[in-house]
mmCIF file with all atom_site columns, C-alpha atoms in Angstrom:
data_model
loop_
_atom_site.group_PDB
_atom_site.id
_atom_site.type_symbol
_atom_site.label_atom_id
_atom_site.label_alt_id
_atom_site.label_comp_id
_atom_site.label_asym_id
_atom_site.label_entity_id
_atom_site.label_seq_id
_atom_site.pdbx_PDB_ins_code
_atom_site.Cartn_x
_atom_site.Cartn_y
_atom_site.Cartn_z
_atom_site.occupancy
_atom_site.B_iso_or_equiv
_atom_site.pdbx_formal_charge
_atom_site.auth_seq_id
_atom_site.auth_comp_id
_atom_site.auth_asym_id
_atom_site.auth_atom_id
_atom_site.pdbx_PDB_model_num
ATOM 1   C CA . MET A 1 1   ? 20.520 197.180 143.167 1.00 48.00 ? 1   MET A CA 1
ATOM 2   C CA . SER A 1 2   ? 23.426 196.340 145.377 1.00 47.00 ? 2   SER A CA 1
ATOM 3   C CA . ALA A 1 3   ? 25.418 199.032 147.124 1.00 44.00 ? 3   ALA A CA 1
ATOM 4   C CA . ARG A 1 4   ? 28.522 197.707 145.377 1.00 47.00 ? 4   ARG A CA 1
ATOM 5   C CA . LYS A 1 5   ? 27.033 198.274 141.901 1.00 49.00 ? 5   LYS A CA 1
ATOM 6   C CA . LEU A 1 6   ? 25.829 201.741 142.837 1.00 46.00 ? 6   LEU A CA 1
ATOM 7   C CA . ALA A 1 7   ? 29.221 202.639 144.291 1.00 45.00 ? 7   ALA A CA 1
ATOM 8   C CA . ALA A 1 8   ? 30.948 201.473 141.102 1.00 49.00 ? 8   ALA A CA 1
ATOM 9   C CA . LEU A 1 9   ? 28.561 203.520 138.962 1.00 50.00 ? 9   LEU A CA 1
ATOM 10  C CA . MET A 1 10  ? 29.013 206.625 141.086 1.00 48.00 ? 10  MET A CA 1
ATOM 11  C CA . PHE A 1 11  ? 32.798 206.225 141.042 1.00 47.00 ? 11  PHE A CA 1
ATOM 12  C CA . TYR A 1 12  ? 32.724 206.027 137.256 1.00 49.00 ? 12  TYR A CA 1
ATOM 13  C CA . VAL A 1 13  ? 30.551 209.138 136.953 1.00 49.00 ? 13  VAL A CA 1
ATOM 14  C CA . VAL A 1 14  ? 32.784 211.102 139.327 1.00 48.00 ? 14  VAL A CA 1
ATOM 15  C CA . VAL A 1 15  ? 35.824 210.110 137.276 1.00 45.00 ? 15  VAL A CA 1
ATOM 16  C CA . ILE A 1 16  ? 34.072 211.073 134.016 1.00 48.00 ? 16  ILE A CA 1
ATOM 17  C CA . PHE A 1 17  ? 33.017 214.468 135.332 1.00 49.00 ? 17  PHE A CA 1
ATOM 18  C CA . GLY A 1 18  ? 36.369 215.262 136.879 1.00 47.00 ? 18  GLY A CA 1
ATOM 19  C CA . GLY A 1 19  ? 34.923 215.478 140.364 1.00 43.00 ? 19  GLY A CA 1
ATOM 20  C CA . THR A 1 20  ? 31.980 217.735 139.484 1.00 43.00 ? 20  THR A CA 1
ATOM 21  C CA . ALA A 1 21  ? 29.698 215.808 141.795 1.00 41.00 ? 21  ALA A CA 1
ATOM 22  C CA . LEU A 1 22  ? 32.044 216.446 144.690 1.00 40.00 ? 22  LEU A CA 1
ATOM 23  C CA . GLY A 1 23  ? 31.744 220.214 144.446 1.00 41.00 ? 23  GLY A CA 1
ATOM 24  C CA . GLN A 1 24  ? 28.272 220.527 145.891 1.00 40.00 ? 24  GLN A CA 1
ATOM 25  C CA . SER A 1 25  ? 29.326 222.484 148.927 1.00 41.00 ? 25  SER A CA 1
ATOM 26  C CA . GLY A 1 26  ? 31.458 225.574 149.020 1.00 44.00 ? 26  GLY A CA 1
ATOM 27  C CA . GLY A 1 27  ? 35.103 226.314 149.755 1.00 48.00 ? 27  GLY A CA 1
ATOM 28  C CA . VAL A 1 28  ? 37.730 223.911 150.934 1.00 50.00 ? 28  VAL A CA 1
ATOM 29  C CA . ALA A 1 29  ? 38.170 223.862 154.693 1.00 48.00 ? 29  ALA A CA 1
ATOM 30  C CA . ALA A 1 30  ? 40.991 222.393 156.745 1.00 45.00 ? 30  ALA A CA 1
ATOM 31  C CA . GLY A 1 31  ? 41.524 218.717 156.049 1.00 48.00 ? 31  GLY A CA 1
ATOM 32  C CA . GLY A 1 32  ? 40.198 218.958 152.488 1.00 50.00 ? 32  GLY A CA 1
ATOM 33  C CA . ARG A 1 33  ? 36.536 219.196 153.520 1.00 54.00 ? 33  ARG A CA 1
ATOM 34  C CA . ARG A 1 34  ? 34.350 221.701 151.718 1.00 64.00 ? 34  ARG A CA 1
ATOM 35  C CA . ALA A 1 35  ? 32.970 224.552 153.786 1.00 65.00 ? 35  ALA A CA 1
ATOM 36  C CA . PRO A 1 36  ? 29.346 225.459 153.055 1.00 69.00 ? 36  PRO A CA 1
ATOM 37  C CA . VAL A 1 37  ? 28.636 228.664 151.151 1.00 74.00 ? 37  VAL A CA 1
ATOM 38  C CA . THR A 1 38  ? 25.718 230.781 152.285 1.00 82.00 ? 38  THR A CA 1
ATOM 39  C CA . LEU A 1 39  ? 24.101 232.768 149.497 1.00 89.00 ? 39  LEU A CA 1
ATOM 40  C CA . GLY A 1 40  ? 21.334 235.292 149.396 1.00 93.00 ? 40  GLY A CA 1
ATOM 41  C CA . ALA A 1 41  ? 18.466 234.753 146.974 1.00 95.00 ? 41  ALA A CA 1
ATOM 42  C CA . GLU A 1 42  ? 19.666 237.500 144.601 1.00 96.00 ? 42  GLU A CA 1
ATOM 43  C CA . ARG A 1 43  ? 23.225 236.166 144.387 1.00 97.00 ? 43  ARG A CA 1
ATOM 44  C CA . ARG A 1 44  ? 21.976 232.618 143.833 1.00 96.00 ? 44  ARG A CA 1
ATOM 45  C CA . ALA A 1 45  ? 19.607 233.839 141.116 1.00 97.00 ? 45  ALA A CA 1
ATOM 46  C CA . ASP A 1 46  ? 22.426 235.774 139.450 1.00 97.00 ? 46  ASP A CA 1
ATOM 47  C CA . ILE A 1 47  ? 24.701 232.740 139.451 1.00 97.00 ? 47  ILE A CA 1
ATOM 48  C CA . LEU A 1 48  ? 21.910 230.592 138.007 1.00 97.00 ? 48  LEU A CA 1
ATOM 49  C CA . ARG A 1 49  ? 21.374 233.218 135.323 1.00 97.00 ? 49  ARG A CA 1
ATOM 50  C CA . LEU A 1 50  ? 25.098 233.167 134.539 1.00 97.00 ? 50  LEU A CA 1
ATOM 51  C CA . LEU A 1 51  ? 25.120 229.369 134.359 1.00 97.00 ? 51  LEU A CA 1
ATOM 52  C CA . ASP A 1 52  ? 22.238 229.548 131.895 1.00 96.00 ? 52  ASP A CA 1
ATOM 53  C CA . ALA A 1 53  ? 23.929 232.272 129.852 1.00 96.00 ? 53  ALA A CA 1
ATOM 54  C CA . MET A 1 54  ? 27.141 230.217 129.731 1.00 96.00 ? 54  MET A CA 1
ATOM 55  C CA . ARG A 1 55  ? 25.211 227.017 128.936 1.00 94.00 ? 55  ARG A CA 1
ATOM 56  C CA . VAL A 1 56  ? 27.087 225.207 131.708 1.00 94.00 ? 56  VAL A CA 1
ATOM 57  C CA . VAL A 1 57  ? 24.218 222.937 132.708 1.00 94.00 ? 57  VAL A CA 1
ATOM 58  C CA . GLU A 1 58  ? 23.165 222.313 129.109 1.00 92.00 ? 58  GLU A CA 1
ATOM 59  C CA . GLU A 1 59  ? 26.678 221.206 128.152 1.00 91.00 ? 59  GLU A CA 1
ATOM 60  C CA . GLU A 1 60  ? 27.128 218.936 131.161 1.00 91.00 ? 60  GLU A CA 1
ATOM 61  C CA . VAL A 1 61  ? 23.716 217.328 130.682 1.00 91.00 ? 61  VAL A CA 1
ATOM 62  C CA . LYS A 1 62  ? 24.962 216.306 127.222 1.00 90.00 ? 62  LYS A CA 1
ATOM 63  C CA . LEU A 1 63  ? 27.741 214.329 128.943 1.00 89.00 ? 63  LEU A CA 1
ATOM 64  C CA . LEU A 1 64  ? 25.368 212.266 131.078 1.00 89.00 ? 64  LEU A CA 1
ATOM 65  C CA . GLU A 1 65  ? 24.089 209.963 128.333 1.00 90.00 ? 65  GLU A CA 1
ATOM 66  C CA . PRO A 1 66  ? 27.541 209.068 126.972 1.00 91.00 ? 66  PRO A CA 1
ATOM 67  C CA . ALA A 1 67  ? 28.828 208.550 130.528 1.00 88.00 ? 67  ALA A CA 1
ATOM 68  C CA . PHE A 1 68  ? 26.048 206.093 131.300 1.00 89.00 ? 68  PHE A CA 1
ATOM 69  C CA . ASN A 1 69  ? 26.396 204.326 127.946 1.00 90.00 ? 69  ASN A CA 1
ATOM 70  C CA . ASN A 1 70  ? 30.170 204.000 128.348 1.00 90.00 ? 70  ASN A CA 1
ATOM 71  C CA . PHE A 1 71  ? 29.607 202.460 131.751 1.00 86.00 ? 71  PHE A CA 1
ATOM 72  C CA . LYS A 1 72  ? 27.149 199.995 130.198 1.00 91.00 ? 72  LYS A CA 1
ATOM 73  C CA . LEU A 1 73  ? 29.767 198.995 127.622 1.00 91.00 ? 73  LEU A CA 1
ATOM 74  C CA . SER A 1 74  ? 32.073 198.008 130.484 1.00 90.00 ? 74  SER A CA 1
ATOM 75  C CA . PHE A 1 75  ? 29.501 195.431 131.636 1.00 92.00 ? 75  PHE A CA 1
ATOM 76  C CA . PRO A 1 76  ? 28.086 193.800 128.491 1.00 90.00 ? 76  PRO A CA 1
ATOM 77  C CA . HIS A 1 77  ? 26.906 190.741 130.430 1.00 92.00 ? 77  HIS A CA 1
ATOM 78  C CA . VAL A 1 78  ? 24.421 192.747 132.552 1.00 93.00 ? 78  VAL A CA 1
ATOM 79  C CA . PRO A 1 79  ? 20.795 192.208 131.478 1.00 93.00 ? 79  PRO A CA 1
ATOM 80  C CA . ALA A 1 80  ? 18.683 195.078 130.104 1.00 92.00 ? 80  ALA A CA 1
ATOM 81  C CA . LYS A 1 81  ? 16.313 194.901 133.110 1.00 94.00 ? 81  LYS A CA 1
ATOM 82  C CA . VAL A 1 82  ? 19.193 195.680 135.481 1.00 93.00 ? 82  VAL A CA 1
ATOM 83  C CA . TRP A 1 83  ? 20.278 198.601 133.289 1.00 92.00 ? 83  TRP A CA 1
ATOM 84  C CA . GLU A 1 84  ? 16.721 199.969 133.400 1.00 93.00 ? 84  GLU A CA 1
ATOM 85  C CA . GLU A 1 85  ? 16.847 199.952 137.215 1.00 93.00 ? 85  GLU A CA 1
ATOM 86  C CA . LEU A 1 86  ? 20.305 201.505 137.278 1.00 92.00 ? 86  LEU A CA 1
ATOM 87  C CA . ARG A 1 87  ? 19.237 204.150 134.765 1.00 92.00 ? 87  ARG A CA 1
ATOM 88  C CA . LYS A 1 88  ? 16.449 205.316 137.081 1.00 93.00 ? 88  LYS A CA 1
ATOM 89  C CA . GLU A 1 89  ? 18.920 205.684 139.948 1.00 91.00 ? 89  GLU A CA 1
ATOM 90  C CA . PHE A 1 90  ? 21.457 207.399 137.701 1.00 90.00 ? 90  PHE A CA 1
ATOM 91  C CA . ASP A 1 91  ? 18.872 209.878 136.392 1.00 90.00 ? 91  ASP A CA 1
ATOM 92  C CA . ALA A 1 92  ? 17.666 210.617 139.921 1.00 90.00 ? 92  ALA A CA 1
ATOM 93  C CA . GLU A 1 93  ? 21.194 211.421 141.078 1.00 88.00 ? 93  GLU A CA 1
ATOM 94  C CA . PHE A 1 94  ? 22.796 213.002 138.001 1.00 88.00 ? 94  PHE A CA 1
ATOM 95  C CA . ASN A 1 95  ? 20.582 215.592 136.378 1.00 92.00 ? 95  ASN A CA 1
ATOM 96  C CA . ALA A 1 96  ? 20.344 219.305 135.561 1.00 93.00 ? 96  ALA A CA 1
ATOM 97  C CA . GLU A 1 97  ? 19.320 220.187 139.117 1.00 94.00 ? 97  GLU A CA 1
ATOM 98  C CA . MET A 1 98  ? 22.361 218.403 140.560 1.00 93.00 ? 98  MET A CA 1
ATOM 99  C CA . ILE A 1 99  ? 24.628 220.189 138.096 1.00 94.00 ? 99  ILE A CA 1
ATOM 100 C CA . ARG A 1 100 ? 23.172 223.591 139.026 1.00 95.00 ? 100 ARG A CA 1
ATOM 101 C CA . ASP A 1 101 ? 23.467 222.812 142.730 1.00 94.00 ? 101 ASP A CA 1
ATOM 102 C CA . THR A 1 102 ? 27.066 221.768 142.137 1.00 94.00 ? 102 THR A CA 1
ATOM 103 C CA . TYR A 1 103 ? 28.133 224.910 140.316 1.00 96.00 ? 103 TYR A CA 1
ATOM 104 C CA . VAL A 1 104 ? 26.323 227.598 142.336 1.00 96.00 ? 104 VAL A CA 1
ATOM 105 C CA . PRO A 1 105 ? 28.615 227.376 145.386 1.00 96.00 ? 105 PRO A CA 1
ATOM 106 C CA . ILE A 1 106 ? 31.677 226.905 143.192 1.00 96.00 ? 106 ILE A CA 1
ATOM 107 C CA . PHE A 1 107 ? 30.932 230.104 141.277 1.00 97.00 ? 107 PHE A CA 1
ATOM 108 C CA . ALA A 1 108 ? 30.124 231.875 144.561 1.00 97.00 ? 108 ALA A CA 1
ATOM 109 C CA . ARG A 1 109 ? 33.526 230.866 145.886 1.00 96.00 ? 109 ARG A CA 1
ATOM 110 C CA . HIS A 1 110 ? 35.417 232.081 142.830 1.00 96.00 ? 110 HIS A CA 1
ATOM 111 C CA . PHE A 1 111 ? 33.477 235.165 141.698 1.00 97.00 ? 111 PHE A CA 1
ATOM 112 C CA . SER A 1 112 ? 32.202 238.162 143.619 1.00 96.00 ? 112 SER A CA 1
ATOM 113 C CA . ALA A 1 113 ? 28.635 239.367 143.130 1.00 96.00 ? 113 ALA A CA 1
ATOM 114 C CA . ALA A 1 114 ? 29.915 242.210 140.920 1.00 97.00 ? 114 ALA A CA 1
ATOM 115 C CA . GLU A 1 115 ? 31.974 239.811 138.801 1.00 97.00 ? 115 GLU A CA 1
ATOM 116 C CA . VAL A 1 116 ? 28.964 237.539 138.315 1.00 97.00 ? 116 VAL A CA 1
ATOM 117 C CA . LYS A 1 117 ? 26.901 240.515 137.126 1.00 97.00 ? 117 LYS A CA 1
ATOM 118 C CA . ALA A 1 118 ? 29.690 241.558 134.733 1.00 97.00 ? 118 ALA A CA 1
ATOM 119 C CA . LEU A 1 119 ? 29.941 238.018 133.382 1.00 97.00 ? 119 LEU A CA 1
ATOM 120 C CA . ILE A 1 120 ? 26.181 237.882 132.855 1.00 97.00 ? 120 ILE A CA 1
ATOM 121 C CA . LYS A 1 121 ? 26.378 241.128 130.928 1.00 97.00 ? 121 LYS A CA 1
ATOM 122 C CA . PHE A 1 122 ? 29.159 239.723 128.752 1.00 97.00 ? 122 PHE A CA 1
ATOM 123 C CA . TYR A 1 123 ? 27.620 236.285 128.089 1.00 96.00 ? 123 TYR A CA 1
ATOM 124 C CA . GLU A 1 124 ? 24.247 237.850 127.264 1.00 97.00 ? 124 GLU A CA 1
ATOM 125 C CA . SER A 1 125 ? 25.896 240.315 124.853 1.00 97.00 ? 125 SER A CA 1
ATOM 126 C CA . PRO A 1 126 ? 26.303 239.571 121.126 1.00 97.00 ? 126 PRO A CA 1
ATOM 127 C CA . ALA A 1 127 ? 30.047 238.968 121.648 1.00 97.00 ? 127 ALA A CA 1
ATOM 128 C CA . GLY A 1 128 ? 29.403 236.582 124.533 1.00 96.00 ? 128 GLY A CA 1
ATOM 129 C CA . ARG A 1 129 ? 26.795 234.638 122.572 1.00 96.00 ? 129 ARG A CA 1
ATOM 130 C CA . LYS A 1 130 ? 29.193 234.446 119.604 1.00 97.00 ? 130 LYS A CA 1
ATOM 131 C CA . LEU A 1 131 ? 31.934 233.161 121.906 1.00 96.00 ? 131 LEU A CA 1
ATOM 132 C CA . LEU A 1 132 ? 29.675 230.363 123.120 1.00 94.00 ? 132 LEU A CA 1
ATOM 133 C CA . GLU A 1 133 ? 28.561 229.489 119.600 1.00 95.00 ? 133 GLU A CA 1
ATOM 134 C CA . THR A 1 134 ? 32.087 229.576 118.167 1.00 96.00 ? 134 THR A CA 1
ATOM 135 C CA . MET A 1 135 ? 34.099 227.898 120.942 1.00 93.00 ? 135 MET A CA 1
ATOM 136 C CA . PRO A 1 136 ? 33.266 224.298 119.953 1.00 92.00 ? 136 PRO A CA 1
ATOM 137 C CA . ARG A 1 137 ? 34.711 224.932 116.479 1.00 95.00 ? 137 ARG A CA 1
ATOM 138 C CA . VAL A 1 138 ? 37.675 226.846 117.898 1.00 95.00 ? 138 VAL A CA 1
ATOM 139 C CA . LYS A 1 139 ? 38.432 223.984 120.309 1.00 93.00 ? 139 LYS A CA 1
ATOM 140 C CA . GLU A 1 140 ? 38.046 221.407 117.550 1.00 95.00 ? 140 GLU A CA 1
ATOM 141 C CA . GLU A 1 141 ? 40.475 223.311 115.312 1.00 96.00 ? 141 GLU A CA 1
ATOM 142 C CA . GLY A 1 142 ? 42.891 223.638 118.220 1.00 96.00 ? 142 GLY A CA 1
ATOM 143 C CA . TYR A 1 143 ? 42.693 219.904 118.957 1.00 93.00 ? 143 TYR A CA 1
ATOM 144 C CA . ILE A 1 144 ? 43.335 219.077 115.290 1.00 96.00 ? 144 ILE A CA 1
ATOM 145 C CA . VAL A 1 145 ? 46.357 221.389 115.098 1.00 95.00 ? 145 VAL A CA 1
ATOM 146 C CA . GLY A 1 146 ? 47.669 220.018 118.406 1.00 95.00 ? 146 GLY A CA 1
ATOM 147 C CA . TYR A 1 147 ? 47.174 216.439 117.262 1.00 94.00 ? 147 TYR A CA 1
ATOM 148 C CA . GLU A 1 148 ? 48.959 217.097 113.954 1.00 95.00 ? 148 GLU A CA 1
ATOM 149 C CA . ARG A 1 149 ? 51.844 218.818 115.747 1.00 95.00 ? 149 ARG A CA 1
ATOM 150 C CA . GLY A 1 150 ? 52.071 215.939 118.199 1.00 94.00 ? 150 GLY A CA 1
ATOM 151 C CA . GLN A 1 151 ? 52.146 213.388 115.391 1.00 94.00 ? 151 GLN A CA 1
ATOM 152 C CA . SER A 1 152 ? 54.827 215.349 113.537 1.00 95.00 ? 152 SER A CA 1
ATOM 153 C CA . LEU A 1 153 ? 56.926 215.798 116.659 1.00 94.00 ? 153 LEU A CA 1
ATOM 154 C CA . GLY A 1 154 ? 56.552 212.109 117.505 1.00 92.00 ? 154 GLY A CA 1
ATOM 155 C CA . ARG A 1 155 ? 57.784 211.080 114.052 1.00 92.00 ? 155 ARG A CA 1
ATOM 156 C CA . ARG A 1 156 ? 60.767 213.470 114.279 1.00 94.00 ? 156 ARG A CA 1
ATOM 157 C CA . MET A 1 157 ? 61.677 212.197 117.736 1.00 92.00 ? 157 MET A CA 1
ATOM 158 C CA . GLN A 1 158 ? 61.477 208.590 116.512 1.00 91.00 ? 158 GLN A CA 1
ATOM 159 C CA . GLU A 1 159 ? 63.742 209.466 113.574 1.00 92.00 ? 159 GLU A CA 1
ATOM 160 C CA . ARG A 1 160 ? 66.262 211.116 115.895 1.00 92.00 ? 160 ARG A CA 1
ATOM 161 C CA . LEU A 1 161 ? 66.218 208.173 118.281 1.00 92.00 ? 161 LEU A CA 1
ATOM 162 C CA . LYS A 1 162 ? 66.579 205.738 115.405 1.00 91.00 ? 162 LYS A CA 1
ATOM 163 C CA . ALA A 1 163 ? 69.529 207.782 114.034 1.00 92.00 ? 163 ALA A CA 1
ATOM 164 C CA . ARG A 1 164 ? 71.183 207.343 117.449 1.00 92.00 ? 164 ARG A CA 1
ATOM 165 C CA . GLY A 1 165 ? 70.662 203.596 117.349 1.00 91.00 ? 165 GLY A CA 1
ATOM 166 C CA . TYR A 1 166 ? 67.492 203.339 119.401 1.00 90.00 ? 166 TYR A CA 1
ATOM 167 C CA . ASP A 1 167 ? 64.872 201.353 117.511 1.00 86.00 ? 167 ASP A CA 1
ATOM 168 C CA . PRO A 1 168 ? 61.242 201.483 118.645 1.00 78.00 ? 168 PRO A CA 1
ATOM 169 C CA . PRO A 1 169 ? 60.096 198.469 120.664 1.00 79.00 ? 169 PRO A CA 1
ATOM 170 C CA . GLU A 1 170 ? 58.387 195.674 118.750 1.00 78.00 ? 170 GLU A CA 1
ATOM 171 C CA . THR A 1 171 ? 54.653 195.421 119.224 1.00 68.00 ? 171 THR A CA 1
#
């Protein structure tokens, strides 16, 4: 595969994941570079346990397949054989291990060892598990309400603009 194709694929994945792949080292140093984070084995293990409890890796892995498939849709003329080759490279680069390695230093930068332990305790509790199980429905309901409000507000704004003599542009 050409470097140009790989670069385009990686750019697309970085855009889809909001820069997740860029967070593999630690804090931000001068000039925007990320400073490495040094972790002891216990702290790393605790963060990995928290990531598991929060289902961070599991949820991001679910995004990989749609991201790859959406990229494929952008290039319908590319033969299946090429996509098979690209898929192998994609899977080698973007996988559960990469996601874990991405988030460990990020969590280390933002949460102390004590906070990580407290978060583990919460996410492994019945309330924490319920939060994780319920949040997709809560978010969906919130999106629906927000969408409906946005539609209603948009209609009202159009009516007000029209009442002032501003017709919507023709499409």
